[in-house]
Short mmCIF file of C-alpha atoms in Angstrom, two decimals:
data_model
loop_
_atom_site.label_atom_id
_atom_site.label_comp_id
_atom_site.label_asym_id
_atom_site.label_seq_id
_atom_site.Cartn_x
_atom_site.Cartn_y
_atom_site.Cartn_z
CA UNK S 1289 0.00 0.00 0.00
CA UNK S 1290 1.39 3.37 -0.98
CA UNK S 1291 1.25 6.29 1.41
CA UNK S 1292 -1.81 7.68 -0.40
CA UNK S 1293 -3.88 4.55 -1.02
CA UNK S 1294 -6.22 2.19 0.73
CA UNK S 1295 -5.10 -1.46 0.97
CA UNK S 1296 -5.56 -3.47 -2.23
CA UNK S 1297 -7.69 -6.02 -0.36
CA UNK S 1298 -10.01 -3.35 1.05
CA UNK S 1299 -13.56 -4.70 1.21
CA UNK S 1300 -15.86 -2.36 -0.69
CA UNK S 1301 -19.49 -3.43 -0.71
CA UNK S 1302 -22.95 -2.75 0.65
CA UNK S 1303 -25.07 -3.74 3.64
CA UNK S 1304 -28.63 -4.84 4.39
CA UNK S 1305 -30.43 -7.03 6.93
CA UNK S 1306 -32.55 -10.06 6.13
CA UNK S 1307 -35.74 -8.68 7.69
CA UNK S 1308 -35.46 -5.40 5.76
CA UNK S 1309 -34.99 -6.88 2.30
CA UNK S 1310 -35.93 -10.55 2.08
CA UNK S 1311 -39.70 -10.69 2.43
CA UNK S 1312 -40.99 -14.24 2.12
CA UNK S 1313 -41.80 -14.00 5.81
CA UNK S 1314 -43.81 -17.24 5.84
CA UNK S 1315 -42.10 -19.12 2.99
CA UNK S 1316 -39.68 -22.04 3.08
CA UNK S 1317 -40.70 -23.06 6.58
CA UNK S 1318 -39.72 -19.72 8.12
CA UNK S 1319 -41.16 -18.89 11.53
CA UNK S 1320 -42.41 -15.56 12.89
CA UNK S 1321 -39.64 -13.19 14.00
CA UNK S 1322 -39.88 -10.16 16.25
CA UNK S 1323 -39.76 -7.85 13.22
CA UNK S 1324 -42.68 -9.70 11.66
CA UNK S 1325 -44.93 -8.17 14.35
CA UNK S 1326 -43.78 -4.56 13.80
CA UNK S 1327 -46.33 -2.35 12.07
CA UNK S 1328 -45.43 0.34 9.59
CA UNK S 1329 -44.75 3.84 10.91
CA UNK S 1330 -43.44 7.19 9.75
CA UNK S 1331 -41.23 10.05 10.87
CA UNK S 1332 -42.79 11.00 14.21
CA UNK S 1333 -45.15 8.00 14.17
CA UNK S 1334 -43.88 5.04 16.19
CA UNK S 1335 -44.01 1.50 14.88
CA UNK S 1336 -46.39 -0.63 16.95
CA UNK S 1337 -45.34 -3.97 18.44
CA UNK S 1338 -48.39 -6.22 18.08
CA UNK S 1339 -49.21 -9.39 20.00
CA UNK S 1340 -48.47 -11.74 17.15
CA UNK S 1341 -49.49 -11.13 13.54
CA UNK S 1342 -52.87 -9.37 13.59
CA UNK S 1343 -55.38 -9.09 10.72
CA UNK S 1344 -55.77 -5.66 9.16
CA UNK S 1345 -52.34 -4.41 10.29
CA UNK S 1346 -49.70 -3.38 7.75
CA UNK S 1347 -46.41 -5.21 8.31
CA UNK S 1348 -43.88 -3.90 5.76
CA UNK S 1349 -41.25 -6.50 6.66
CA UNK S 1350 -43.52 -9.30 5.42
CA UNK S 1351 -42.78 -8.34 1.81
CA UNK S 1352 -39.85 -5.98 2.29
CA UNK S 1353 -38.33 -5.68 -1.22
CA UNK S 1354 -38.68 -9.39 -2.10
CA UNK S 1355 -34.94 -10.10 -2.07
CA UNK S 1356 -35.95 -13.68 -1.23
CA UNK S 1357 -37.09 -14.14 -4.82
CA UNK S 1358 -35.00 -11.41 -6.52
CA UNK S 1359 -31.57 -12.08 -5.00
CA UNK S 1360 -29.95 -13.32 -8.22
CA UNK S 1361 -30.95 -10.15 -10.07
CA UNK S 1362 -29.82 -7.99 -7.16
CA UNK S 1363 -26.47 -9.72 -6.75
CA UNK S 1364 -25.79 -9.26 -10.46
CA UNK S 1365 -26.28 -5.52 -9.91
CA UNK S 1366 -23.94 -5.61 -6.90
CA UNK S 1367 -21.35 -7.34 -9.08
CA UNK S 1368 -21.80 -4.69 -11.75
CA UNK S 1369 -20.90 -2.07 -9.16
CA UNK S 1370 -17.80 -4.09 -8.32
CA UNK S 1371 -18.70 -5.20 -4.79
CA UNK S 1372 -15.95 -7.11 -3.00
CA UNK S 1373 -18.30 -8.04 -0.16
CA UNK S 1374 -21.97 -7.97 0.77
CA UNK S 1375 -23.18 -7.72 4.33
CA UNK S 1376 -26.49 -9.30 5.25
CA UNK S 1377 -27.88 -11.41 8.09
CA UNK S 1378 -29.18 -14.91 8.40
CA UNK S 1379 -32.81 -14.84 9.48
CA UNK S 1380 -32.74 -16.98 12.64
CA UNK S 1381 -36.34 -18.08 12.03
CA UNK S 1382 -35.48 -19.54 8.62
CA UNK S 1383 -33.11 -21.94 10.38
CA UNK S 1384 -35.00 -22.53 13.65
CA UNK S 1385 -38.58 -21.29 13.12
CA UNK S 1386 -39.40 -21.23 16.84
CA UNK S 1387 -35.84 -21.01 18.12
CA UNK S 1388 -35.99 -23.95 20.54
CA UNK S 1389 -36.16 -26.85 18.07
CA UNK S 1390 -33.50 -29.55 18.23
CA UNK S 1391 -33.13 -29.82 14.45
CA UNK S 1392 -32.85 -27.00 11.88
CA UNK S 1393 -35.09 -26.29 8.92
CA UNK S 1394 -33.32 -27.64 5.85
CA UNK S 1395 -35.21 -25.37 3.44
CA UNK S 1396 -33.87 -22.32 5.25
CA UNK S 1397 -30.32 -23.67 5.26
CA UNK S 1398 -30.57 -24.36 1.53
CA UNK S 1399 -31.73 -20.81 0.81
CA UNK S 1400 -28.56 -19.37 2.33
CA UNK S 1401 -26.43 -21.99 0.58
CA UNK S 1402 -27.89 -20.75 -2.70
CA UNK S 1403 -27.50 -17.10 -1.71
CA UNK S 1404 -23.85 -17.49 -0.70
CA UNK S 1405 -23.07 -19.54 -3.81
CA UNK S 1406 -24.51 -16.75 -5.95
CA UNK S 1407 -22.35 -14.16 -4.19
CA UNK S 1408 -19.21 -16.29 -4.49
CA UNK S 1409 -19.90 -16.82 -8.20
CA UNK S 1410 -19.08 -13.12 -8.57
CA UNK S 1411 -16.22 -13.25 -6.02
CA UNK S 1412 -18.29 -11.30 -3.50
CA UNK S 1413 -17.46 -12.23 0.10
CA UNK S 1414 -20.49 -12.68 2.38
CA UNK S 1415 -20.27 -10.70 5.63
CA UNK S 1416 -22.84 -12.25 7.93
CA UNK S 1417 -24.57 -10.97 11.05
CA UNK S 1418 -25.96 -13.78 13.18
CA UNK S 1419 -28.57 -11.69 14.99
CA UNK S 1420 -29.91 -8.56 13.31
CA UNK S 1421 -33.26 -7.90 15.04
CA UNK S 1422 -34.59 -11.28 13.87
CA UNK S 1423 -35.13 -13.24 17.07
CA UNK S 1424 -37.88 -15.90 16.91
CA UNK S 1425 -41.12 -14.47 18.30
CA UNK S 1426 -41.70 -17.78 20.07
CA UNK S 1427 -38.65 -17.16 22.27
CA UNK S 1428 -40.20 -13.88 23.37
CA UNK S 1429 -43.61 -15.35 24.17
CA UNK S 1430 -42.41 -18.60 25.72
CA UNK S 1431 -39.19 -17.55 27.46
CA UNK S 1432 -39.27 -13.77 27.86
CA UNK S 1433 -36.54 -13.06 25.33
CA UNK S 1434 -32.90 -12.55 26.25
CA UNK S 1435 -33.79 -11.82 29.87
CA UNK S 1436 -33.95 -15.62 30.17
CA UNK S 1437 -30.53 -17.28 30.22
CA UNK S 1438 -31.93 -20.33 28.40
CA UNK S 1439 -31.87 -18.25 25.22
CA UNK S 1440 -28.05 -18.30 25.34
CA UNK S 1441 -28.06 -22.01 24.54
CA UNK S 1442 -30.65 -21.60 21.78
CA UNK S 1443 -28.53 -18.91 20.12
CA UNK S 1444 -25.32 -20.93 20.43
CA UNK S 1445 -27.05 -23.95 18.86
CA UNK S 1446 -28.30 -21.85 15.94
CA UNK S 1447 -24.87 -20.23 15.48
CA UNK S 1448 -23.09 -23.58 15.56
CA UNK S 1449 -25.39 -24.98 12.88
CA UNK S 1450 -24.85 -22.11 10.44
CA UNK S 1451 -21.12 -21.70 11.08
CA UNK S 1452 -20.55 -25.41 10.45
CA UNK S 1453 -22.82 -25.41 7.40
CA UNK S 1454 -21.20 -22.37 5.77
CA UNK S 1455 -17.64 -22.70 7.07
CA UNK S 1456 -16.24 -22.93 3.54
CA UNK S 1457 -18.41 -20.10 2.19
CA UNK S 1458 -18.41 -17.40 4.89
CA UNK S 1459 -15.24 -15.99 6.45
CA UNK S 1460 -16.55 -12.79 8.05
CA UNK S 1461 -19.12 -12.94 10.85
CA UNK S 1462 -20.63 -10.64 13.47
CA UNK S 1463 -22.66 -11.72 16.48
CA UNK S 1464 -25.23 -9.05 17.47
CA UNK S 1465 -26.14 -6.03 15.39
CA UNK S 1466 -25.97 -2.66 17.21
CA UNK S 1467 -26.17 -4.40 20.57
CA UNK S 1468 -25.71 -1.04 22.31
CA UNK S 1469 -29.03 0.32 21.00
CA UNK S 1470 -30.56 -1.16 24.14
CA UNK S 1471 -29.10 1.65 26.21
CA UNK S 1472 -32.20 3.52 24.93
CA UNK S 1473 -34.29 1.29 27.19
CA UNK S 1474 -36.98 3.98 27.50
CA UNK S 1475 -37.96 3.32 23.86
CA UNK S 1476 -39.66 -0.10 23.42
CA UNK S 1477 -38.55 -0.54 19.79
CA UNK S 1478 -34.83 -0.75 20.58
CA UNK S 1479 -34.98 -3.21 23.46
CA UNK S 1480 -37.61 -5.33 21.77
CA UNK S 1481 -35.73 -5.67 18.50
CA UNK S 1482 -32.33 -6.22 20.12
CA UNK S 1483 -33.44 -8.72 22.73
CA UNK S 1484 -37.20 -9.33 22.70
CA UNK S 1485 -37.65 -7.40 25.95
CA UNK S 1486 -39.69 -4.25 26.60
CA UNK S 1487 -37.73 -2.89 29.52
CA UNK S 1488 -40.23 -0.29 30.66
CA UNK S 1489 -42.59 -3.14 31.57
CA UNK S 1490 -40.19 -4.18 34.36
CA UNK S 1491 -39.95 -2.78 37.89
CA UNK S 1492 -36.25 -2.03 37.39
CA UNK S 1493 -36.01 -1.44 33.64
CA UNK S 1494 -32.35 -0.45 33.52
CA UNK S 1495 -31.31 -3.42 35.64
CA UNK S 1496 -33.33 -5.68 33.33
CA UNK S 1497 -31.48 -4.15 30.38
CA UNK S 1498 -28.07 -4.91 31.89
CA UNK S 1499 -29.13 -8.46 32.78
CA UNK S 1500 -30.28 -9.02 29.21
CA UNK S 1501 -27.01 -7.61 27.89
CA UNK S 1502 -24.98 -9.90 30.12
CA UNK S 1503 -26.69 -12.92 28.59
CA UNK S 1504 -25.92 -11.60 25.10
CA UNK S 1505 -22.28 -10.87 26.02
CA UNK S 1506 -21.92 -14.45 27.25
CA UNK S 1507 -23.62 -15.81 24.13
CA UNK S 1508 -21.38 -13.72 21.86
CA UNK S 1509 -18.25 -14.93 23.64
CA UNK S 1510 -19.34 -18.56 23.42
CA UNK S 1511 -20.04 -18.20 19.71
CA UNK S 1512 -16.68 -16.51 19.03
CA UNK S 1513 -14.78 -19.32 20.75
CA UNK S 1514 -16.88 -21.98 19.02
CA UNK S 1515 -16.47 -20.32 15.64
CA UNK S 1516 -12.69 -20.29 15.93
CA UNK S 1517 -12.81 -24.01 16.77
CA UNK S 1518 -14.96 -24.71 13.70
CA UNK S 1519 -12.67 -22.71 11.40
CA UNK S 1520 -9.57 -20.93 12.75
CA UNK S 1521 -9.69 -18.66 9.70
CA UNK S 1522 -13.02 -17.13 10.69
CA UNK S 1523 -12.96 -13.41 11.46
CA UNK S 1524 -15.71 -12.79 14.01
CA UNK S 1525 -16.59 -9.26 15.07
CA UNK S 1526 -18.94 -7.42 17.36
CA UNK S 1527 -21.13 -4.67 15.93
CA UNK S 1528 -21.91 -1.35 17.60
CA UNK S 1529 -23.84 1.77 16.69
CA UNK S 1530 -21.20 4.45 17.21
CA UNK S 1531 -22.19 8.07 17.77
CA UNK S 1532 -19.33 10.32 18.89
CA UNK S 1533 -20.48 12.65 21.64
CA UNK S 1534 -18.97 16.11 21.78
CA UNK S 1535 -19.17 18.52 24.70
CA UNK S 1536 -21.38 21.45 23.70
CA UNK S 1537 -18.79 23.83 25.15
CA UNK S 1538 -15.27 23.70 26.56
CA UNK S 1539 -16.65 24.13 30.07
CA UNK S 1540 -15.09 21.32 32.13
CA UNK S 1541 -18.54 20.19 33.29
CA UNK S 1542 -19.66 19.68 29.68
CA UNK S 1543 -16.41 17.90 28.82
CA UNK S 1544 -16.82 15.50 31.75
CA UNK S 1545 -20.48 14.98 30.91
CA UNK S 1546 -19.56 14.04 27.33
CA UNK S 1547 -16.94 11.58 28.55
CA UNK S 1548 -19.48 9.92 30.82
CA UNK S 1549 -21.98 9.74 27.95
CA UNK S 1550 -19.41 8.00 25.73
CA UNK S 1551 -19.25 5.19 28.26
CA UNK S 1552 -22.63 4.15 26.89
CA UNK S 1553 -20.75 3.16 23.73
CA UNK S 1554 -17.47 2.08 25.32
CA UNK S 1555 -19.09 -0.46 27.65
CA UNK S 1556 -20.14 -2.70 24.77
CA UNK S 1557 -16.73 -2.64 23.12
CA UNK S 1558 -14.89 -3.03 26.41
CA UNK S 1559 -16.69 -6.27 27.24
CA UNK S 1560 -16.62 -7.81 23.76
CA UNK S 1561 -13.15 -6.69 22.62
CA UNK S 1562 -11.30 -6.71 25.97
CA UNK S 1563 -13.19 -9.49 27.69
CA UNK S 1564 -14.20 -7.90 30.98
CA UNK S 1565 -16.54 -5.37 32.54
CA UNK S 1566 -14.87 -1.96 33.01
CA UNK S 1567 -14.63 -0.44 36.48
CA UNK S 1568 -17.03 2.41 35.72
CA UNK S 1569 -20.00 0.12 35.09
CA UNK S 1570 -19.30 -1.96 38.20
CA UNK S 1571 -19.27 1.26 40.23
CA UNK S 1572 -22.55 2.37 38.62
CA UNK S 1573 -24.25 -0.93 39.43
CA UNK S 1574 -23.10 -0.73 43.04
CA UNK S 1575 -24.23 2.89 43.32
CA UNK S 1576 -27.70 2.04 41.98
CA UNK S 1577 -28.03 -1.20 43.90
CA UNK S 1578 -28.32 -3.34 40.76
CA UNK S 1579 -27.90 -7.09 41.08
CA UNK S 1580 -26.81 -8.68 37.80
CA UNK S 1581 -26.98 -12.47 37.93
CA UNK S 1582 -23.76 -14.02 36.64
CA UNK S 1583 -22.49 -17.59 36.69
CA UNK S 1584 -19.03 -18.29 38.18
CA UNK S 1585 -17.63 -19.27 34.78
CA UNK S 1586 -18.88 -16.17 32.95
CA UNK S 1587 -15.72 -14.16 33.54
CA UNK S 1588 -13.57 -16.80 31.87
CA UNK S 1589 -16.10 -17.15 29.06
CA UNK S 1590 -15.88 -13.42 28.30
CA UNK S 1591 -12.06 -13.49 28.36
CA UNK S 1592 -11.90 -16.45 26.00
CA UNK S 1593 -14.44 -15.05 23.54
CA UNK S 1594 -13.10 -11.63 22.56
CA UNK S 1595 -14.06 -10.63 19.04
CA UNK S 1596 -11.48 -10.24 16.27
CA UNK S 1597 -12.64 -6.87 15.01
CA UNK S 1598 -15.05 -4.01 15.65
CA UNK S 1599 -17.79 -3.63 13.08
CA UNK S 1600 -19.85 -0.50 13.46
CA UNK S 1601 -22.47 1.79 12.01
CA UNK S 1602 -21.87 5.51 11.70
CA UNK S 1603 -24.53 7.99 10.64
CA UNK S 1604 -24.16 11.05 12.85
CA UNK S 1605 -22.56 12.68 15.85
CA UNK S 1606 -24.17 14.21 18.92
CA UNK S 1607 -23.43 16.98 21.38
CA UNK S 1608 -24.36 17.14 25.05
CA UNK S 1609 -24.67 19.93 27.59
CA UNK S 1610 -24.85 19.32 31.32
CA UNK S 1611 -27.45 22.05 31.84
CA UNK S 1612 -29.75 20.24 29.36
CA UNK S 1613 -29.67 16.99 31.34
CA UNK S 1614 -33.17 15.76 32.06
CA UNK S 1615 -34.76 18.07 29.50
CA UNK S 1616 -36.50 16.74 26.41
CA UNK S 1617 -35.23 18.58 23.36
CA UNK S 1618 -36.80 18.08 19.95
CA UNK S 1619 -33.46 18.17 18.16
CA UNK S 1620 -31.76 15.72 20.52
CA UNK S 1621 -32.53 12.67 18.44
CA UNK S 1622 -29.70 10.33 19.36
CA UNK S 1623 -31.12 9.20 22.68
CA UNK S 1624 -28.44 10.72 24.89
CA UNK S 1625 -29.63 12.58 27.97
CA UNK S 1626 -28.63 16.21 27.67
CA UNK S 1627 -28.37 16.04 23.88
CA UNK S 1628 -28.43 19.40 22.11
CA UNK S 1629 -28.22 20.51 18.50
CA UNK S 1630 -24.70 21.09 17.23
CA UNK S 1631 -24.74 24.47 15.41
CA UNK S 1632 -21.66 23.54 13.38
CA UNK S 1633 -23.17 20.64 11.40
CA UNK S 1634 -26.15 20.21 9.09
CA UNK S 1635 -28.95 17.71 9.67
CA UNK S 1636 -30.93 15.35 7.45
CA UNK S 1637 -34.69 15.46 6.90
CA UNK S 1638 -35.00 13.04 9.83
CA UNK S 1639 -32.89 15.23 12.12
CA UNK S 1640 -29.70 13.15 11.92
CA UNK S 1641 -26.66 15.41 12.33
CA UNK S 1642 -24.37 15.06 9.30
CA UNK S 1643 -20.73 15.03 10.41
CA UNK S 1644 -18.13 13.39 8.12
CA UNK S 1645 -15.23 14.46 10.34
CA UNK S 1646 -16.96 12.60 13.15
CA UNK S 1647 -16.32 9.36 11.24
CA UNK S 1648 -12.58 10.00 11.22
CA UNK S 1649 -12.74 10.95 14.89
CA UNK S 1650 -14.62 7.74 15.68
CA UNK S 1651 -12.20 5.54 13.75
CA UNK S 1652 -9.23 7.02 15.57
CA UNK S 1653 -10.85 7.02 18.99
CA UNK S 1654 -11.92 3.38 18.93
CA UNK S 1655 -8.85 2.05 17.14
CA UNK S 1656 -6.61 3.70 19.71
CA UNK S 1657 -8.76 2.24 22.50
CA UNK S 1658 -8.85 -1.38 21.29
CA UNK S 1659 -6.00 -1.78 18.77
CA UNK S 1660 -8.09 -4.19 16.72
CA UNK S 1661 -9.19 -3.93 13.08
CA UNK S 1662 -12.32 -1.93 12.36
CA UNK S 1663 -14.99 -2.37 9.71
CA UNK S 1664 -17.52 0.30 8.70
CA UNK S 1665 -20.52 -1.93 8.07
CA UNK S 1666 -23.17 0.82 7.94
CA UNK S 1667 -23.04 4.41 6.74
CA UNK S 1668 -25.49 6.19 4.50
CA UNK S 1669 -28.02 8.88 3.79
CA UNK S 1670 -31.75 8.27 4.07
CA UNK S 1671 -33.87 10.54 1.91
CA UNK S 1672 -37.08 10.76 -0.08
CA UNK S 1673 -35.89 10.25 -3.65
CA UNK S 1674 -37.77 12.02 -6.43
CA UNK S 1675 -37.86 10.52 -9.90
CA UNK S 1676 -37.47 12.73 -12.99
CA UNK S 1677 -39.92 12.58 -15.88
CA UNK S 1678 -37.84 9.85 -17.52
CA UNK S 1679 -37.76 7.83 -14.29
CA UNK S 1680 -34.14 8.62 -13.44
CA UNK S 1681 -33.14 9.53 -9.88
CA UNK S 1682 -30.41 12.12 -9.52
CA UNK S 1683 -29.44 11.56 -5.90
CA UNK S 1684 -26.59 14.05 -5.74
CA UNK S 1685 -27.31 14.61 -2.03
CA UNK S 1686 -26.46 10.94 -1.36
CA UNK S 1687 -23.29 11.16 -3.42
CA UNK S 1688 -22.27 14.29 -1.54
CA UNK S 1689 -22.85 12.62 1.84
CA UNK S 1690 -20.96 9.44 0.95
CA UNK S 1691 -18.14 11.29 -0.79
CA UNK S 1692 -17.48 13.40 2.30
CA UNK S 1693 -17.52 10.37 4.60
CA UNK S 1694 -15.28 8.25 2.36
CA UNK S 1695 -12.81 11.13 2.18
CA UNK S 1696 -12.59 11.26 5.99
CA UNK S 1697 -12.39 7.46 6.13
CA UNK S 1698 -9.40 7.54 3.78
CA UNK S 1699 -7.67 10.12 5.96
CA UNK S 1700 -8.13 7.88 9.00
CA UNK S 1701 -6.40 5.03 7.17
CA UNK S 1702 -3.77 6.85 5.09
CA UNK S 1703 -2.83 9.68 7.44
CA UNK S 1704 -3.69 8.27 10.87
CA UNK S 1705 -2.86 4.59 10.43
CA UNK S 1706 -6.21 3.09 11.42
CA UNK S 1707 -6.49 -0.58 10.41
CA UNK S 1708 -9.75 -0.65 8.46
CA UNK S 1709 -11.08 -3.80 6.80
CA UNK S 1710 -13.74 -2.33 4.56
CA UNK S 1711 -16.73 -0.11 3.93
CA UNK S 1712 -20.31 -1.23 3.28
CA UNK S 1713 -22.82 1.62 2.91
CA UNK S 1714 -26.20 0.86 4.42
CA UNK S 1715 -29.17 -0.04 2.26
CA UNK S 1716 -27.21 -0.46 -0.98
CA UNK S 1717 -30.57 -1.45 -2.41
CA UNK S 1718 -33.67 0.34 -1.11
CA UNK S 1719 -35.18 -1.47 1.86
CA UNK S 1720 -37.66 -1.06 4.71
CA UNK S 1721 -36.45 1.42 7.32
CA UNK S 1722 -35.95 -0.23 10.71
CA UNK S 1723 -36.87 2.78 12.85
CA UNK S 1724 -39.88 4.02 10.88
CA UNK S 1725 -40.99 1.04 8.80
CA UNK S 1726 -41.02 3.24 5.71
CA UNK S 1727 -40.12 2.44 2.13
CA UNK S 1728 -39.82 6.10 1.21
CA UNK S 1729 -36.84 6.66 3.51
CA UNK S 1730 -34.37 5.39 0.96
CA UNK S 1731 -30.63 4.74 1.13
CA UNK S 1732 -29.90 2.66 -1.96
CA UNK S 1733 -27.83 2.92 -5.09
CA UNK S 1734 -30.59 0.72 -6.54
CA UNK S 1735 -34.17 1.99 -6.54
CA UNK S 1736 -36.97 -0.45 -5.75
CA UNK S 1737 -40.44 0.47 -6.97
CA UNK S 1738 -42.30 0.02 -3.69
CA UNK S 1739 -43.99 2.75 -1.69
CA UNK S 1740 -45.47 3.46 1.73
CA UNK S 1741 -49.02 3.34 0.38
CA UNK S 1742 -48.49 -0.28 -0.63
CA UNK S 1743 -48.21 0.35 -4.36
CA UNK S 1744 -45.29 -0.68 -6.50
CA UNK S 1745 -43.97 -3.40 -8.79
CA UNK S 1746 -40.66 -4.14 -7.01
CA UNK S 1747 -38.87 -3.26 -10.25
CA UNK S 1748 -35.18 -2.44 -9.79
CA UNK S 1749 -33.46 0.53 -11.42
CA UNK S 1750 -30.13 2.33 -11.04
CA UNK S 1751 -29.83 5.73 -9.41
CA UNK S 1752 -27.15 8.25 -10.33
CA UNK S 1753 -25.19 7.10 -7.27
CA UNK S 1754 -24.91 3.59 -8.77
CA UNK S 1755 -22.38 4.62 -11.41
CA UNK S 1756 -20.65 6.97 -8.97
CA UNK S 1757 -20.05 4.18 -6.43
CA UNK S 1758 -18.94 1.85 -9.22
CA UNK S 1759 -16.23 4.37 -10.09
CA UNK S 1760 -15.21 4.71 -6.44
CA UNK S 1761 -14.74 0.96 -6.09
CA UNK S 1762 -12.90 0.59 -9.40
CA UNK S 1763 -10.40 3.25 -8.31
CA UNK S 1764 -10.14 1.81 -4.76
CA UNK S 1765 -11.40 5.12 -3.44
CA UNK S 1766 -9.03 7.31 -5.42
CA UNK S 1767 -11.82 8.86 -7.53
CA UNK S 1768 -14.56 10.47 -5.49
#
């Protein structure tokens, strides 16, 4: 690698999740997942978690964008862009429809065999998330979700089956997607989708959140160790939603407040990448009187199951001000107490603060903390795309966003020395938004003709950003 270039083996690609693209929610023996009972929503209109699948309710994830039946066409388009990798998830309920079966569903296993074979035909490496908000609904109803330690064994069984099955086809794995979203325990959507638990229904919601997380940390560590036994060449990462938190001012109180807020991100990396609970969280638990049930062997399990790399999503930064603590502010959309609008950055239509330099800052901050490879597995710009009279979509705003972030990413690697594995922009093909359940909040290089009112043909077409990203990949990031 020259002083001005990214590594030649840099993994350019795109990212999705099974529940946001596949559809086929009841095909091939698939069971009901937690996202199958999420209604549609909108900006400012929460998605509703229903008690099972209810008649007359719109569930956008049931169809999504029909990747289940269109994947060959879509992968051909990914190959045309020059993808080196493609990040998706395995839908847990395709493999174990209820989650507690002893034997897997062969039809589900065969689907992912076919999917991975199609990717490898074009020399596209699968990057696979084992749990991306797709927990079997049965495990929620019957066991109470991840608050029940029995779910650890169910997840390890599922992970063992797929890692053995695909050991010659998949090299890159991640355990839990954005596991740290659960710190927003006040919002049912995040806890429910991460772990099948609505924390506000519990007497001690925050304690319940930490107990749930402990079970997931143990499960992740067990799976990492098991995966390395199945294939020592596996690269198994954790995956965090990273939002750098700046102090609103240089007042020492704001600076200290920002540092404390960042612990809400650091905790999840500290446990999964270092293998132990940091002192600050142990002090917090003692101060609050929390009792987290742990087995005697859990400490050793965490130490033996550290992940190989840090995969993360980056969309925005946040700023906090001590004097705003406890106040609800309309522009504080990242879930951090005391969040305030940063006057130095722009924001998207959904209020997400656009901060390319924050990506470089994040890469440096976390690489210096953990000294392990990093992988940007989500980054992108959600917008309402408008088609021209001829049907074309000139998404220059998306190109501008991605160009600025890739430029800062390159500086982190070339100038700062961060070890970065790859870059997979989120929603490389239009998909259902996780937070709002919308189709019209689009991220893709590929447009899918499907709309929030239920209309659409699912026809695929290229946006202006398609050819732009193709050029970026062909030049290994030299041409932006």
